mmCIF file of C-alpha atoms in Angstrom:
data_model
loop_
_atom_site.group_PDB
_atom_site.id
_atom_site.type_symbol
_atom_site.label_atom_id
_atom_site.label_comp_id
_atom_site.label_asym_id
_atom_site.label_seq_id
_atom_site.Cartn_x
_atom_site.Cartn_y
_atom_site.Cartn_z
ATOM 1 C CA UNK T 1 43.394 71.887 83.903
ATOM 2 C CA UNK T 2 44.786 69.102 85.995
ATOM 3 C CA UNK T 3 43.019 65.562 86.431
ATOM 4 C CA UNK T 4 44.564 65.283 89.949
ATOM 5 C CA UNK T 5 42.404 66.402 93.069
ATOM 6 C CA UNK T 6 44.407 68.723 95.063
ATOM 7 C CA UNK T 7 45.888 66.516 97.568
ATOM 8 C CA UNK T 8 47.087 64.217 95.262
ATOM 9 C CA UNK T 9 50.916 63.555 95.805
ATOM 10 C CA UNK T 10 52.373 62.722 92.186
ATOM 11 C CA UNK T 11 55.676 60.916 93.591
ATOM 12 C CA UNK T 12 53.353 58.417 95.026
ATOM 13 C CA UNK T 13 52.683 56.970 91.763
ATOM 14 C CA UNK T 14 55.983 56.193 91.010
ATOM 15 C CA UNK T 15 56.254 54.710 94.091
ATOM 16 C CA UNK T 16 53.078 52.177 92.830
ATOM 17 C CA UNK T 17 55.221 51.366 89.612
ATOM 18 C CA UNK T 18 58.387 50.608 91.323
ATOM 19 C CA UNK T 19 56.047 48.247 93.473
ATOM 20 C CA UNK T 20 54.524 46.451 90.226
ATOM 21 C CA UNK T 21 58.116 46.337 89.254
ATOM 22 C CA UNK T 22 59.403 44.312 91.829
ATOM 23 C CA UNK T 23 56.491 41.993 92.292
ATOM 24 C CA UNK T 24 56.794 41.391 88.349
ATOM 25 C CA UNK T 25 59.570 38.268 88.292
ATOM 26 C CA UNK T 26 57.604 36.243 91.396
ATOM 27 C CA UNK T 27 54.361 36.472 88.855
ATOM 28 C CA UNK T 28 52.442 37.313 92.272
ATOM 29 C CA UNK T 29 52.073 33.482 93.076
ATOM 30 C CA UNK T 30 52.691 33.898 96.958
ATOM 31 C CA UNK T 31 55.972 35.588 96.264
ATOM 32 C CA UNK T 32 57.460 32.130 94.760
ATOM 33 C CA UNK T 33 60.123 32.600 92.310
ATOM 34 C CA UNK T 34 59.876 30.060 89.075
ATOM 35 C CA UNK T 35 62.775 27.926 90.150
ATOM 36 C CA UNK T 36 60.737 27.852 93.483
ATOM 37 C CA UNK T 37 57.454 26.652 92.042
ATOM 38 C CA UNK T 38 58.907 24.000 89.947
ATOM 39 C CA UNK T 39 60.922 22.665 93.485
ATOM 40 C CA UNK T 40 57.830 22.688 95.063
ATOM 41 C CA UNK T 41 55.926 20.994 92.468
ATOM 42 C CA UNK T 42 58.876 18.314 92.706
ATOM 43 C CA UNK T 43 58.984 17.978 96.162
ATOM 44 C CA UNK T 44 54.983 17.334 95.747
ATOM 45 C CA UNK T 45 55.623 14.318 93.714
ATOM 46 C CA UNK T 46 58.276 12.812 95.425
ATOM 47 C CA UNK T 47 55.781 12.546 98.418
ATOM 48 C CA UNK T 48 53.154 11.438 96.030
ATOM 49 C CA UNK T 49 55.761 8.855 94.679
ATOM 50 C CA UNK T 50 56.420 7.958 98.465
ATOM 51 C CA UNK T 51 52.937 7.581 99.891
ATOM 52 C CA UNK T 52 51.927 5.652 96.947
ATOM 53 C CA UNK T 53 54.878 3.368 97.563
ATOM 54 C CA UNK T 54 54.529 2.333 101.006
ATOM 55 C CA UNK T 55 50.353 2.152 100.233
ATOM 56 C CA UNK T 56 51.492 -0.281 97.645
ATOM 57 C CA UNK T 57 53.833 -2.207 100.656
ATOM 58 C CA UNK T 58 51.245 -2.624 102.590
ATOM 59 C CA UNK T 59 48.874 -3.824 99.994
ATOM 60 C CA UNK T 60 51.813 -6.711 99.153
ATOM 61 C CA UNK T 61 52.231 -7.490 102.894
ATOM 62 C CA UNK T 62 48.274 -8.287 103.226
ATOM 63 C CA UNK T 63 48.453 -10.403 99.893
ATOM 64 C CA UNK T 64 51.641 -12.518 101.191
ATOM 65 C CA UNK T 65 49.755 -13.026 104.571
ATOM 66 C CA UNK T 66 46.427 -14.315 102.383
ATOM 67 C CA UNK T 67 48.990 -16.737 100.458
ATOM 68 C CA UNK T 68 50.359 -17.726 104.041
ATOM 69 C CA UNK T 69 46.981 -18.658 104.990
ATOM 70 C CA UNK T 70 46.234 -20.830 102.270
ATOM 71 C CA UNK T 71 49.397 -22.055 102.752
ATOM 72 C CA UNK T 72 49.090 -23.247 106.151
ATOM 73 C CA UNK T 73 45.484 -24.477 105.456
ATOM 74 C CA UNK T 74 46.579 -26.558 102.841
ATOM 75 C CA UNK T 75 49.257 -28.090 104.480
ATOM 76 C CA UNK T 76 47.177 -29.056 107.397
ATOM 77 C CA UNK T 77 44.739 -30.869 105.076
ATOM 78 C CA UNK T 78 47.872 -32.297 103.493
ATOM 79 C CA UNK T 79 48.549 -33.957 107.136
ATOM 80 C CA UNK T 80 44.943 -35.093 107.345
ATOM 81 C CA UNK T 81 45.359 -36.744 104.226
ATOM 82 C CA UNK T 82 48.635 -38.424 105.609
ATOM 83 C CA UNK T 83 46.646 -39.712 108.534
ATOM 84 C CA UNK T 84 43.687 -41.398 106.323
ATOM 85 C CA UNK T 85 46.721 -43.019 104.510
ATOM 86 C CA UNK T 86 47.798 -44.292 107.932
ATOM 87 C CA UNK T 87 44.779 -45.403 108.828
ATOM 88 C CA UNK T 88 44.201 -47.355 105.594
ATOM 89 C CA UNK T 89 47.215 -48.902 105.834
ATOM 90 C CA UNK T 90 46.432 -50.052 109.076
ATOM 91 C CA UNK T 91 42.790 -52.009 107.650
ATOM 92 C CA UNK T 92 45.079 -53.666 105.143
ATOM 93 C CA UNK T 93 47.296 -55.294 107.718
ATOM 94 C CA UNK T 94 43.813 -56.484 109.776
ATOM 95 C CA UNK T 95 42.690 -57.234 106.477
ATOM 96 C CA UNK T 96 45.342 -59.386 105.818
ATOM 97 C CA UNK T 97 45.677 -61.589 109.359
ATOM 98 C CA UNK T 98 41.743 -61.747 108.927
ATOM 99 C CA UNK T 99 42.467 -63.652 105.244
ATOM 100 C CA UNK T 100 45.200 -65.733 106.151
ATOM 101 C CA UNK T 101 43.165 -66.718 109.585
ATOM 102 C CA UNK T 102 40.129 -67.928 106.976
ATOM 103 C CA UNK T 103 42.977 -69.437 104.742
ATOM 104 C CA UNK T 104 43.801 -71.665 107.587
ATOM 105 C CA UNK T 105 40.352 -73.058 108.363
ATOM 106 C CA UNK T 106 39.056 -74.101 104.545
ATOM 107 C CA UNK T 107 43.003 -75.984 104.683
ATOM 108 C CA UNK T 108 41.568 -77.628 107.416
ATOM 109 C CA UNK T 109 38.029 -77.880 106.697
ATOM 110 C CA UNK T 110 39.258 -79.753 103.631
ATOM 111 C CA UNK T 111 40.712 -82.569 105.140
ATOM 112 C CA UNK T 112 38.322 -85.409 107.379
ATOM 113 C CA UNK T 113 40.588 -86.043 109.780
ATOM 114 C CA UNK T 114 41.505 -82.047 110.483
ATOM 115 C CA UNK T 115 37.589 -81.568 110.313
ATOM 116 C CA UNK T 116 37.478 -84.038 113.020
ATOM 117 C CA UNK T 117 40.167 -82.800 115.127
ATOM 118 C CA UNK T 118 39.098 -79.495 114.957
ATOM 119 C CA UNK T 119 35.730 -80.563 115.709
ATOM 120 C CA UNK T 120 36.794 -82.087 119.186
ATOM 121 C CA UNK T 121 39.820 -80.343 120.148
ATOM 122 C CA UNK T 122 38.974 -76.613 118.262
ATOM 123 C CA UNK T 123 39.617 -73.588 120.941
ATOM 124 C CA UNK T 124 38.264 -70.130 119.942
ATOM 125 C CA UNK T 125 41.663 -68.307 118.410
ATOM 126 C CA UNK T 126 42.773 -65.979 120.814
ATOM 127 C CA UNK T 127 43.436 -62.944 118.920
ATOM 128 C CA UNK T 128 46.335 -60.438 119.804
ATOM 129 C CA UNK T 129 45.309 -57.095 121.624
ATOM 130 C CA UNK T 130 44.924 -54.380 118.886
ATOM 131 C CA UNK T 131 47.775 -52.194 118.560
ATOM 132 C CA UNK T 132 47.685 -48.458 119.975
ATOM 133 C CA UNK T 133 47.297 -46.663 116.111
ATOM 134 C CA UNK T 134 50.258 -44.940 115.909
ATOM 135 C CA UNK T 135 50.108 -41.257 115.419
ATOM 136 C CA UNK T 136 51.186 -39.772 112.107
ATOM 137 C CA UNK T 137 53.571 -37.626 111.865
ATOM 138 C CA UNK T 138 54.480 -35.427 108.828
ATOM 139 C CA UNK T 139 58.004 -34.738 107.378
ATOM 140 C CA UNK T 140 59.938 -33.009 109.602
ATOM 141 C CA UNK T 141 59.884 -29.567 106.862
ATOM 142 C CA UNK T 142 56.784 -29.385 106.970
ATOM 143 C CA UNK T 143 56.312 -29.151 110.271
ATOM 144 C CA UNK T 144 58.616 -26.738 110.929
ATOM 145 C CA UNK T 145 57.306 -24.256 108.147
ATOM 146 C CA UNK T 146 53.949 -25.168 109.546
ATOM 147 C CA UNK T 147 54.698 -24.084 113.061
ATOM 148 C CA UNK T 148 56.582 -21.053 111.938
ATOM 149 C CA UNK T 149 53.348 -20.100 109.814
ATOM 150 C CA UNK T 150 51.208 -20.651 112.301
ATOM 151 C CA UNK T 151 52.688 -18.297 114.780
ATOM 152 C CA UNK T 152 53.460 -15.712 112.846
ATOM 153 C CA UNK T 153 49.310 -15.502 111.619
ATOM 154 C CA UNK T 154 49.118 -14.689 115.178
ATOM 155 C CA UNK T 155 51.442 -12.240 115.487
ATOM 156 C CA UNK T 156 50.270 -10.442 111.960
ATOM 157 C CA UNK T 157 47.000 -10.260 113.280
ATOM 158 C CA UNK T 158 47.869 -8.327 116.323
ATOM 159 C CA UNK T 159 49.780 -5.973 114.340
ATOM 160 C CA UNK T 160 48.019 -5.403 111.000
ATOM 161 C CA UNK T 161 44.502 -5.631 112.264
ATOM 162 C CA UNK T 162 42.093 -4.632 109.211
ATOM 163 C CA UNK T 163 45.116 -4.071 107.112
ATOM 164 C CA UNK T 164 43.139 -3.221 103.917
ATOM 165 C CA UNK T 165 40.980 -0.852 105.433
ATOM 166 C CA UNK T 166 44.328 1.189 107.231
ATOM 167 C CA UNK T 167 44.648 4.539 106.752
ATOM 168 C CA UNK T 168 48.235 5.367 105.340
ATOM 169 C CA UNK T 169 47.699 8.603 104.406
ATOM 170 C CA UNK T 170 50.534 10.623 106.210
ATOM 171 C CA UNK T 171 52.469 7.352 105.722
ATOM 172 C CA UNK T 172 50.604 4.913 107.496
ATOM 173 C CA UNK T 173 50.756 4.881 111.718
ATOM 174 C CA UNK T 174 53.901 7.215 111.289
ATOM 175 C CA UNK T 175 52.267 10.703 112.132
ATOM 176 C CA UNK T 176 53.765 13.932 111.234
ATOM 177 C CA UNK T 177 55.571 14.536 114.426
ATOM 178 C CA UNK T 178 57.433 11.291 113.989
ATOM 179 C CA UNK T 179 61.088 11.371 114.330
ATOM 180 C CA UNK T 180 63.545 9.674 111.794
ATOM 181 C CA UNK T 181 65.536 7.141 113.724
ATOM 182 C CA UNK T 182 67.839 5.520 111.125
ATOM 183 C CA UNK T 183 71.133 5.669 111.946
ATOM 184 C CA UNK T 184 72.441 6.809 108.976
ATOM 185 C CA UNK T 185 74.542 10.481 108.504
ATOM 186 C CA UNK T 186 71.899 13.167 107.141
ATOM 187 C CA UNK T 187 71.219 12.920 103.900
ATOM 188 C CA UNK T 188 69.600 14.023 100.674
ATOM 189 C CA UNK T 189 66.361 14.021 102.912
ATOM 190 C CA UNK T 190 67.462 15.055 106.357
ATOM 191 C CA UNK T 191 64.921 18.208 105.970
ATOM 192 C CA UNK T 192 62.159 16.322 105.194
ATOM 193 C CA UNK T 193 60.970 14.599 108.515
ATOM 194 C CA UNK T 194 57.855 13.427 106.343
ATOM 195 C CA UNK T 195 59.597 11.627 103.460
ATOM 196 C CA UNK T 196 62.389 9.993 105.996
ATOM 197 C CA UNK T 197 59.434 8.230 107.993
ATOM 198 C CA UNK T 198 57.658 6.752 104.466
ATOM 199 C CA UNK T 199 61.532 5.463 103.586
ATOM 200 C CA UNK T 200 62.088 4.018 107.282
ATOM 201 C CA UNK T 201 58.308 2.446 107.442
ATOM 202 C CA UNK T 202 58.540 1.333 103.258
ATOM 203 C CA UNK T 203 62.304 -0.697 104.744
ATOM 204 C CA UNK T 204 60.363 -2.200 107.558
ATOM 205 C CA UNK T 205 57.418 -3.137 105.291
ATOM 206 C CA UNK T 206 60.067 -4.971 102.746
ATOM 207 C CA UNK T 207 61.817 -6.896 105.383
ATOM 208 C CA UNK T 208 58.526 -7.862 106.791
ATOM 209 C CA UNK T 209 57.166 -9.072 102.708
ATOM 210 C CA UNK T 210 61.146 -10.870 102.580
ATOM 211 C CA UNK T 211 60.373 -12.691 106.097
ATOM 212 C CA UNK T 212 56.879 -13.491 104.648
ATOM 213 C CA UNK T 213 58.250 -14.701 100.985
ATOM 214 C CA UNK T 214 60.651 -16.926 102.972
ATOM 215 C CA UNK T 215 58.087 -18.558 105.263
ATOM 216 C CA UNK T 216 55.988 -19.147 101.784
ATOM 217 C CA UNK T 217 59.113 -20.939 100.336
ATOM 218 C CA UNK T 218 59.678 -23.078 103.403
ATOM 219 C CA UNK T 219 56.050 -24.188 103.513
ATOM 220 C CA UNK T 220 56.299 -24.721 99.659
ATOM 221 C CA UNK T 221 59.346 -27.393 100.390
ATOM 222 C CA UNK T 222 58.091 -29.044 103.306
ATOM 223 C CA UNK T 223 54.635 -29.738 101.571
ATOM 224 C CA UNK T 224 56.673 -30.508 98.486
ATOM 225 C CA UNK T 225 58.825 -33.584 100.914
ATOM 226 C CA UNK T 226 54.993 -34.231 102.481
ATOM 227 C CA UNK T 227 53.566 -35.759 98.812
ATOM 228 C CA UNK T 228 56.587 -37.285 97.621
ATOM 229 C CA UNK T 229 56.758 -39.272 100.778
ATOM 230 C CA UNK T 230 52.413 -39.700 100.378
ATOM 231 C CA UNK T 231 53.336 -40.515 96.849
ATOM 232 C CA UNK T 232 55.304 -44.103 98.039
ATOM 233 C CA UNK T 233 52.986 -44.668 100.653
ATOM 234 C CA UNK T 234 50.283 -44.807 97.845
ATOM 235 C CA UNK T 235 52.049 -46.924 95.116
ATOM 236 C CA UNK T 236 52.653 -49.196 98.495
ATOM 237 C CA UNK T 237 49.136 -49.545 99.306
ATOM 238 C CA UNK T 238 48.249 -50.024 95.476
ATOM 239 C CA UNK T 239 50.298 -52.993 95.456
ATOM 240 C CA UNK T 240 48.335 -54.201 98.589
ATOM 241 C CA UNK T 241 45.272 -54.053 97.166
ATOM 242 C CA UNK T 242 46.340 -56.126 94.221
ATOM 243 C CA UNK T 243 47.625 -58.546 96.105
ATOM 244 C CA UNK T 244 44.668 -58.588 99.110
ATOM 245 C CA UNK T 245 42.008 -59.313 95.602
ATOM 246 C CA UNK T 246 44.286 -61.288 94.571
ATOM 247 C CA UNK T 247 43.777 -63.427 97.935
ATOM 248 C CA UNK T 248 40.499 -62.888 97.920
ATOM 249 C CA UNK T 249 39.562 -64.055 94.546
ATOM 250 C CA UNK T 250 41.478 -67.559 95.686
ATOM 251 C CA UNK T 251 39.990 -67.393 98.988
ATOM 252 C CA UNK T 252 36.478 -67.249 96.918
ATOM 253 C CA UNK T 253 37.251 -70.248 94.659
ATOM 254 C CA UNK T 254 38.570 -72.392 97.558
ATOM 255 C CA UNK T 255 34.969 -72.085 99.439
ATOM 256 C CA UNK T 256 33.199 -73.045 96.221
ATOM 257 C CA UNK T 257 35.140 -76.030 96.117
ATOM 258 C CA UNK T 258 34.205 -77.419 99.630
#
């Protein structure tokens, strides 16, 4: 007796196996072939690879910026320090008119007859109008390097606002509808629209980190000029304030003598 029920067609099984036959090599796995999967799986971490890449641009760019900013700040309180050396020197020269001034009376004060003169014929000094201070003014390379820094914080704010918190997934601002505008023949990647836009926007990012390294060198050398011209202004004012004690200290002993 027959397991089939009577409507059974028996060529319709073979039909099933010849199916099962042909879906056997693709493994059933969305009708990819091996080769296919492992391209895919490739293609996967290229992307990966990419994304992670310009994330890790980005990342650099916010980091040279931060440097940029200390940068600038400490070259700006390396010009503030220039201008309290000004200003010091400028007390040492009063400093020094006011001693020889007082020098000039005891010489006088110790003789009778220039006691008396002065006495009868002594005018109040008329001293010379202060000088207008004279602004300070800090090597010329680091004030270009400042400037340059200065505006481009400006212009790095405007276009990397909240740069850590940015989303770059999907490469960044670069959507997946962006077009690839290099002008280079099509390539290894002219079917990927995706990966061409994380290679164009990871090119931009390292010209924008080699602009930014640059502008870090420059204010490196001018605040490197800045202290080695500080550095002879100081050994100069050291030497005036061994010589002004010096004066002093005789100044002292000459007024003990009268």
């Amino acid at each position: 007796m027959s397991a089939y029920p009577k409507n059974h067609n028996p060529f319709a099984d073979d039909e099933d196996e010849e199916g099962a036959a042909d879906l056997g090599p693709r493994g059933g796995s969305g009708g990819l072939s091996e080769a296919q999967r492992r391209q895919q799986q490739l293609e996967q971490e290229v992307m990966r690879t990419a994304d992670s890449a310009v994330k890790s641009s980005y990342r650099s760019i916010s980091l040279i910026s931060e440097s940029e900013k200390i940068g600038t700040d400490t070259a700006e309180e390396l010009v503030r320090q220039g201008e309290a050396l000004k200003r010091t020197e400028r007390m040492l020269d009063n400093m020094d008119q006011d001693l020889k001034t007082s020098e000039r009376h005891i010489n006088s004060i110790k003789s009778v007859w220039g006691g008396i003169v002065n006495y009868f014929k002594a005018k109040p000094e008329t001293k010379p109008p202060p000088e207008e201070p004279v602004q300070y003014k800090p090597s010329s390379k680091l004030q270009d390097a400042l400037a340059h820094s200065k505006m481009q914080e400006q212009n790095y704010q405007a276009s990397h606002p909240n740069l850590r918190k940015l989303d770059t997934s999907g490469f960044g601002a670069l959507g997946p509808e962006t077009e690839y505008s290099s002008s280079q023949p099509d390539g290894a990647y002219s079917k990927n629209k995706h990966l061409r836009a994380a290679h164009e926007q990871l090119d931009n990012n390292l010209d924008e980190m080699s602009l930014g390294l640059a502008r870090l060198k420059n204010l490196g050398l001018g605040m490197q000029t800045e202290i080695e011209s500080q550095d002879v202004t100081l050994d100069s004012l050291i030497n005036r304030v061994d010589g002004m004690d010096i004066k002093i200290q005789t100044t002292n002993k000459q007024l003990k003598k009268l």
